[in-house]
Amino acid sequence: MSGPYCALTREEVAYPAEYLGAYQPPPVEGAPLPQTIRRSIRVKDVWIAEPNLKNCPFLIPYEKMRLSLNSTLERIKALGGEEITFSNYIYFMDFEKPLLQSPSQVATSEADLRYIVGKADEMGIAMTLYLNLAPGDLKVSWEIPGEGWLERLIDQWAVFVVDQAKLAEETDIDAIMINHFDYQPGIGGFEGVCQTKMLELLDRVRAIYSGQVLFVIEPGIGADLNKLSDLLDAVDAFISTPYTSSLEISADKTVSVDNLKRLYSENINNIGVEFARFEKPFLLRVLIQSEKDFLIRGWNEDMFFIERSGDPCYLKNLTVDFSVQAVAMEAILEAVSEVQRGGQM
């Protein structure tokens, strides 16, 4: 057979025993979560166009991805998932100016996004649309260069957000975020410009989109929230990502449910206390990978070739450890339940 990969149809595959990892999988006590907590599952945001590297015979662009999406949605429904999140994104073309890609260059096309929303809707699954601003291969500064630069960035970002908001309204997407993941510099010192420009964008989005508008809060941590209060009051909900590298600065680096639960609880509680006055619901974006050093080094991009310490693709040399993911997931489920029962978030 010229392309045996193309003929793979098995639902189950084998993996090396060492992938199970170094720790005993914990008993499941953190699930199910309280019924008041809505369950959301992320769908992979990178789609591979056909023909792929194995030249499998799919004539429609992304047909294989669409078929994979269908089976994934069936699993999500079976697991009790109530909604999915999906990210669409554009790249920086020039950081100094700054210059962003146009909506016509968006990563996931309108046709494919409509397909995703439609299939989810058929199964009674809601959808939240995340938006990313990716540096790509450009060297970027993680400190905002100046007020004028930030104004120009938000003006260009607004073009993309409005484009996606129009599509979200047409397809009945339940919620959309107004700022972005990936490139997330802290906005401390630039609160005034950020609030003014983002409120302008929010007004434009509200004029064309009737769903919920979300704001990711990480760029605002450490900023003067009094100077952002109008913006934070105006959105419908917050998105927050609990620390991924939880053990990086912890004195106790024990990989155990108790230790990680303590760290996750502190992190989530601190966020809840800082933003409690705005009385908004939170969407917690939990990122946990089955990689040996994940709790020390944090998230590893799971698609692209990335250079680190002279290794042109360090991802090939990561050590798979399912038990790290199992322990961390149990810990954060217990932490979320505890925080929710305590009314901190």
Short mmCIF file of C-alpha atoms in Angstrom, two decimals:
data_model
loop_
_atom_site.label_atom_id
_atom_site.label_comp_id
_atom_site.label_asym_id
_atom_site.label_seq_id
_atom_site.Cartn_x
_atom_site.Cartn_y
_atom_site.Cartn_z
CA MET A 1 0.00 0.00 0.00
CA SER A 2 1.48 3.35 -1.02
CA GLY A 3 0.01 5.31 1.88
CA PRO A 4 -0.86 2.98 4.80
CA TYR A 5 -1.47 5.98 7.09
CA CYS A 6 -4.49 6.86 4.97
CA ALA A 7 -6.13 3.51 5.72
CA LEU A 8 -6.03 3.83 9.52
CA THR A 9 -9.55 3.33 10.83
CA ARG A 10 -9.02 1.80 14.29
CA GLU A 11 -10.74 3.50 17.21
CA GLU A 12 -8.10 2.18 19.63
CA VAL A 13 -4.33 2.32 19.35
CA ALA A 14 -1.52 1.02 21.54
CA TYR A 15 1.03 3.20 23.31
CA PRO A 16 4.25 2.40 25.23
CA ALA A 17 3.72 1.41 28.87
CA GLU A 18 6.18 4.08 30.02
CA TYR A 19 3.72 6.75 28.86
CA LEU A 20 1.66 5.92 31.97
CA GLY A 21 4.27 7.88 33.88
CA ALA A 22 5.89 8.05 37.29
CA TYR A 23 2.92 8.62 39.61
CA GLN A 24 -0.03 6.57 40.77
CA PRO A 25 -3.23 7.81 39.11
CA PRO A 26 -5.39 9.30 41.87
CA PRO A 27 -8.96 8.25 42.65
CA VAL A 28 -11.53 10.53 41.04
CA GLU A 29 -13.10 12.65 43.78
CA GLY A 30 -13.24 16.08 42.16
CA ALA A 31 -15.79 15.02 39.55
CA PRO A 32 -18.55 15.50 38.82
CA LEU A 33 -18.38 19.23 39.44
CA PRO A 34 -21.37 20.99 41.04
CA GLN A 35 -24.26 21.35 38.60
CA THR A 36 -24.02 25.13 38.83
CA ILE A 37 -20.71 24.95 36.94
CA ARG A 38 -21.14 24.81 33.17
CA ARG A 39 -18.90 22.28 31.40
CA SER A 40 -16.91 23.46 28.39
CA ILE A 41 -14.39 21.55 26.27
CA ARG A 42 -11.82 23.06 23.95
CA VAL A 43 -11.67 21.92 20.33
CA LYS A 44 -8.26 22.05 18.64
CA ASP A 45 -7.73 25.36 16.86
CA VAL A 46 -5.21 24.31 14.19
CA TRP A 47 -6.66 22.64 11.10
CA ILE A 48 -4.42 20.87 8.58
CA ALA A 49 -5.33 21.42 4.94
CA GLU A 50 -5.38 18.66 2.33
CA PRO A 51 -3.47 17.21 0.69
CA ASN A 52 -1.48 16.51 3.86
CA LEU A 53 2.07 15.19 4.04
CA LYS A 54 0.84 11.63 3.48
CA ASN A 55 -1.19 12.68 0.41
CA CYS A 56 -4.39 11.07 1.66
CA PRO A 57 -7.13 11.32 -0.97
CA PHE A 58 -9.49 13.97 0.39
CA LEU A 59 -10.71 16.38 -2.25
CA ILE A 60 -12.36 18.99 -0.02
CA PRO A 61 -9.99 21.21 1.97
CA TYR A 62 -9.99 20.20 5.64
CA GLU A 63 -12.36 17.28 5.00
CA LYS A 64 -10.35 15.02 7.30
CA MET A 65 -10.50 17.67 10.01
CA ARG A 66 -14.26 17.96 9.59
CA LEU A 67 -14.69 14.20 9.99
CA SER A 68 -12.50 14.29 13.10
CA LEU A 69 -14.57 17.17 14.48
CA ASN A 70 -17.77 15.15 14.05
CA SER A 71 -16.47 12.25 16.14
CA THR A 72 -14.98 14.64 18.70
CA LEU A 73 -18.33 16.38 19.18
CA GLU A 74 -19.96 12.99 19.75
CA ARG A 75 -17.44 12.27 22.52
CA ILE A 76 -18.00 15.71 24.05
CA LYS A 77 -21.75 15.13 24.12
CA ALA A 78 -21.29 11.68 25.66
CA LEU A 79 -19.04 13.13 28.37
CA GLY A 80 -21.64 15.71 29.35
CA GLY A 81 -20.00 18.70 27.72
CA GLU A 82 -22.41 21.61 27.40
CA GLU A 83 -20.33 23.83 25.16
CA ILE A 84 -17.12 23.96 23.16
CA THR A 85 -14.55 26.68 22.80
CA PHE A 86 -12.75 27.24 19.53
CA SER A 87 -10.00 29.75 18.73
CA ASN A 88 -9.64 31.75 15.56
CA TYR A 89 -6.59 33.90 15.05
CA ILE A 90 -4.48 36.25 12.98
CA TYR A 91 -0.76 37.02 13.05
CA PHE A 92 1.40 40.06 13.43
CA MET A 93 2.85 41.07 10.06
CA ASP A 94 5.03 43.80 11.58
CA PHE A 95 5.46 44.39 15.29
CA GLU A 96 7.09 47.81 15.26
CA LYS A 97 4.35 49.61 13.29
CA PRO A 98 2.30 47.49 14.39
CA LEU A 99 0.64 45.76 11.43
CA LEU A 100 -1.74 42.79 11.67
CA GLN A 101 -3.12 40.39 9.10
CA SER A 102 -6.49 41.26 7.59
CA PRO A 103 -9.60 39.17 8.36
CA SER A 104 -9.25 37.58 4.91
CA GLN A 105 -6.08 35.88 6.19
CA VAL A 106 -7.72 34.40 9.28
CA ALA A 107 -6.53 30.93 10.30
CA THR A 108 -9.93 29.20 10.12
CA SER A 109 -12.05 30.26 7.16
CA GLU A 110 -15.64 31.42 7.33
CA ALA A 111 -16.79 28.20 5.65
CA ASP A 112 -15.04 25.99 8.18
CA LEU A 113 -16.14 28.09 11.14
CA ARG A 114 -19.74 27.87 9.94
CA TYR A 115 -19.31 24.10 9.68
CA ILE A 116 -17.99 23.86 13.26
CA VAL A 117 -20.81 25.95 14.71
CA GLY A 118 -23.44 24.12 12.67
CA LYS A 119 -22.32 20.66 13.76
CA ALA A 120 -22.16 21.73 17.40
CA ASP A 121 -25.64 23.22 17.15
CA GLU A 122 -27.01 19.99 15.64
CA MET A 123 -25.90 18.20 18.80
CA GLY A 124 -27.22 20.85 21.17
CA ILE A 125 -23.73 22.03 22.10
CA ALA A 126 -23.16 25.76 22.64
CA MET A 127 -20.00 27.53 21.45
CA THR A 128 -17.69 30.27 22.68
CA LEU A 129 -15.34 31.82 20.13
CA TYR A 130 -11.86 32.63 21.43
CA LEU A 131 -9.64 35.04 19.50
CA ASN A 132 -5.84 34.91 19.34
CA LEU A 133 -3.18 37.34 18.19
CA ALA A 134 -0.12 35.27 17.31
CA PRO A 135 3.44 36.65 17.05
CA GLY A 136 4.34 33.94 14.54
CA ASP A 137 8.01 34.08 13.59
CA LEU A 138 8.37 37.74 14.54
CA LYS A 139 10.39 38.90 17.51
CA VAL A 140 8.01 40.82 19.77
CA SER A 141 8.35 42.78 22.98
CA TRP A 142 6.24 41.62 25.89
CA GLU A 143 6.17 45.20 27.14
CA ILE A 144 3.88 47.69 25.39
CA PRO A 145 6.11 50.17 23.46
CA GLY A 146 3.87 53.21 24.07
CA GLU A 147 0.37 54.68 24.07
CA GLY A 148 0.34 55.47 20.35
CA TRP A 149 1.49 51.96 19.53
CA LEU A 150 -1.27 50.46 21.69
CA GLU A 151 -3.91 52.66 20.04
CA ARG A 152 -2.82 51.51 16.59
CA LEU A 153 -2.76 47.89 17.71
CA ILE A 154 -6.31 47.99 19.08
CA ASP A 155 -7.57 49.83 15.99
CA GLN A 156 -6.26 47.03 13.78
CA TRP A 157 -7.37 44.32 16.18
CA ALA A 158 -10.87 45.83 16.09
CA VAL A 159 -11.16 45.12 12.36
CA PHE A 160 -10.71 41.41 13.04
CA VAL A 161 -13.00 41.35 16.09
CA VAL A 162 -15.84 43.10 14.25
CA ASP A 163 -15.48 40.69 11.33
CA GLN A 164 -15.72 37.69 13.67
CA ALA A 165 -18.59 39.26 15.64
CA LYS A 166 -20.64 39.60 12.45
CA LEU A 167 -20.09 35.92 11.71
CA ALA A 168 -20.84 35.02 15.34
CA GLU A 169 -24.20 36.80 15.11
CA GLU A 170 -25.09 35.10 11.82
CA THR A 171 -24.26 31.65 13.20
CA ASP A 172 -25.68 32.11 16.71
CA ILE A 173 -22.35 31.67 18.48
CA ASP A 174 -23.15 32.10 22.17
CA ALA A 175 -20.14 34.17 23.26
CA ILE A 176 -17.07 35.87 21.82
CA MET A 177 -14.02 37.37 23.50
CA ILE A 178 -13.06 40.95 22.75
CA ASN A 179 -9.32 40.91 23.52
CA HIS A 180 -6.84 38.13 22.75
CA PHE A 181 -4.80 35.18 23.89
CA ASP A 182 -1.22 34.46 22.80
CA TYR A 183 0.23 37.99 22.65
CA GLN A 184 -0.78 39.23 26.10
CA PRO A 185 1.44 42.00 27.46
CA GLY A 186 0.52 43.50 30.82
CA ILE A 187 -1.46 46.73 30.45
CA GLY A 188 -0.26 48.34 33.69
CA GLY A 189 0.55 51.99 32.96
CA PHE A 190 -1.65 51.98 29.87
CA GLU A 191 -5.02 51.46 31.55
CA GLY A 192 -6.52 54.70 30.20
CA VAL A 193 -5.73 54.04 26.56
CA CYS A 194 -6.74 50.40 26.85
CA GLN A 195 -10.08 51.21 28.45
CA THR A 196 -10.95 53.99 25.99
CA LYS A 197 -10.11 51.97 22.87
CA MET A 198 -11.63 48.72 24.12
CA LEU A 199 -14.88 50.46 25.09
CA GLU A 200 -15.05 51.88 21.56
CA LEU A 201 -14.59 48.36 20.22
CA LEU A 202 -17.16 46.96 22.64
CA ASP A 203 -19.74 49.47 21.39
CA ARG A 204 -19.08 48.38 17.81
CA VAL A 205 -19.44 44.72 18.75
CA ARG A 206 -22.65 45.31 20.73
CA ALA A 207 -24.14 47.07 17.69
CA ILE A 208 -23.88 43.92 15.56
CA TYR A 209 -23.72 41.01 18.03
CA SER A 210 -26.35 39.96 20.57
CA GLY A 211 -24.42 37.25 22.41
CA GLN A 212 -22.18 37.51 25.45
CA VAL A 213 -18.89 39.41 25.21
CA LEU A 214 -15.99 38.08 27.29
CA PHE A 215 -12.74 39.66 28.47
CA VAL A 216 -9.58 37.73 29.32
CA ILE A 217 -8.21 39.22 32.52
CA GLU A 218 -4.57 38.13 32.57
CA PRO A 219 -3.27 41.35 30.91
CA GLY A 220 -5.00 43.32 33.68
CA ILE A 221 -3.40 41.48 36.59
CA GLY A 222 -1.17 43.96 38.41
CA ALA A 223 -2.79 46.92 36.66
CA ASP A 224 -4.90 49.58 38.40
CA LEU A 225 -8.37 48.08 38.12
CA ASN A 226 -9.93 51.39 39.17
CA LYS A 227 -8.75 52.77 35.82
CA LEU A 228 -10.30 49.80 34.01
CA SER A 229 -13.55 49.63 35.95
CA ASP A 230 -15.81 50.99 33.19
CA LEU A 231 -14.53 48.35 30.77
CA LEU A 232 -14.68 45.50 33.28
CA ASP A 233 -18.20 46.49 34.28
CA ALA A 234 -19.31 46.63 30.64
CA VAL A 235 -18.38 43.10 29.54
CA ASP A 236 -20.52 40.06 30.38
CA ALA A 237 -17.96 37.65 31.82
CA PHE A 238 -14.25 37.10 32.43
CA ILE A 239 -11.89 34.43 31.10
CA SER A 240 -9.00 33.35 33.31
CA THR A 241 -6.33 30.67 32.90
CA PRO A 242 -5.05 29.08 36.14
CA TYR A 243 -1.26 28.86 36.28
CA THR A 244 0.16 26.08 34.14
CA SER A 245 3.68 26.05 35.65
CA SER A 246 2.27 25.72 39.16
CA LEU A 247 5.43 24.20 40.67
CA GLU A 248 7.91 26.58 39.05
CA ILE A 249 8.19 28.99 41.99
CA SER A 250 6.68 26.77 44.69
CA ALA A 251 8.97 25.73 47.53
CA ASP A 252 7.19 22.38 47.61
CA LYS A 253 7.53 20.74 44.21
CA THR A 254 5.74 17.53 45.16
CA VAL A 255 3.50 16.21 42.40
CA SER A 256 0.51 15.26 44.51
CA VAL A 257 -3.18 16.08 44.54
CA ASP A 258 -2.94 17.81 47.93
CA ASN A 259 -0.02 20.05 46.97
CA LEU A 260 -1.38 21.00 43.57
CA LYS A 261 -4.88 21.52 44.96
CA ARG A 262 -3.41 24.01 47.45
CA LEU A 263 -1.59 25.91 44.69
CA TYR A 264 -4.57 25.94 42.31
CA SER A 265 -6.90 27.05 45.11
CA GLU A 266 -4.60 29.94 46.05
CA ASN A 267 -4.34 31.03 42.41
CA ILE A 268 -8.08 30.87 41.73
CA ASN A 269 -8.97 32.48 45.06
CA ASN A 270 -6.60 35.39 44.46
CA ILE A 271 -8.16 36.05 41.06
CA GLY A 272 -11.65 35.78 42.51
CA VAL A 273 -10.89 38.25 45.30
CA GLU A 274 -9.21 40.77 42.98
CA PHE A 275 -12.06 40.82 40.47
CA ALA A 276 -14.99 40.03 42.80
CA ARG A 277 -16.30 43.60 42.89
CA PHE A 278 -17.28 43.39 39.22
CA GLU A 279 -19.65 40.49 39.96
CA LYS A 280 -19.03 38.66 36.69
CA PRO A 281 -19.09 34.92 35.99
CA PHE A 282 -15.76 33.31 35.13
CA LEU A 283 -14.81 30.95 32.35
CA LEU A 284 -11.80 29.03 33.69
CA ARG A 285 -9.54 27.92 30.85
CA VAL A 286 -7.76 24.87 32.23
CA LEU A 287 -4.59 23.88 30.37
CA ILE A 288 -2.90 20.68 31.58
CA GLN A 289 -0.66 18.49 29.43
CA SER A 290 0.62 14.92 29.82
CA GLU A 291 4.30 15.93 29.84
CA LYS A 292 6.80 15.14 32.59
CA ASP A 293 7.94 18.71 33.30
CA PHE A 294 4.68 20.50 32.46
CA LEU A 295 4.09 21.65 36.05
CA ILE A 296 7.53 23.29 36.07
CA ARG A 297 7.84 24.68 32.54
CA GLY A 298 4.20 25.18 31.64
CA TRP A 299 2.43 24.95 28.31
CA ASN A 300 4.10 23.39 25.28
CA GLU A 301 2.70 24.42 21.90
CA ASP A 302 1.35 21.17 20.49
CA MET A 303 1.51 21.87 16.79
CA PHE A 304 4.43 23.95 15.58
CA PHE A 305 8.18 23.44 15.44
CA ILE A 306 9.63 25.62 18.20
CA GLU A 307 13.31 26.23 18.99
CA ARG A 308 14.47 26.11 22.60
CA SER A 309 18.02 26.10 23.95
CA GLY A 310 19.48 25.36 20.53
CA ASP A 311 17.09 22.49 19.80
CA PRO A 312 15.22 23.36 16.56
CA CYS A 313 12.20 21.29 17.65
CA TYR A 314 12.37 20.68 21.38
CA LEU A 315 8.88 19.14 21.30
CA LYS A 316 10.32 15.93 19.86
CA ASN A 317 12.34 15.44 23.04
CA LEU A 318 9.58 15.88 25.61
CA THR A 319 8.76 12.96 27.90
CA VAL A 320 5.15 11.79 27.85
CA ASP A 321 3.69 11.25 31.33
CA PHE A 322 -0.05 10.60 31.58
CA SER A 323 0.12 10.47 35.39
CA VAL A 324 1.20 14.13 35.70
CA GLN A 325 -1.91 15.15 33.81
CA ALA A 326 -4.12 12.84 35.87
CA VAL A 327 -2.84 14.17 39.21
CA ALA A 328 -3.06 17.81 38.13
CA MET A 329 -6.55 17.40 36.66
CA GLU A 330 -7.87 15.80 39.83
CA ALA A 331 -6.27 18.58 41.88
CA ILE A 332 -7.82 21.41 39.88
CA LEU A 333 -11.26 19.77 39.85
CA GLU A 334 -11.15 19.54 43.64
CA ALA A 335 -9.88 23.12 43.88
CA VAL A 336 -12.63 24.49 41.62
CA SER A 337 -15.33 22.67 43.59
CA GLU A 338 -13.93 23.98 46.87
CA VAL A 339 -13.65 27.57 45.66
CA GLN A 340 -17.15 27.47 44.20
CA ARG A 341 -18.66 26.10 47.41
CA GLY A 342 -16.89 28.85 49.35
CA GLY A 343 -18.44 31.51 47.13
CA GLN A 344 -15.09 33.09 46.23
CA MET A 345 -15.81 32.91 42.48
#
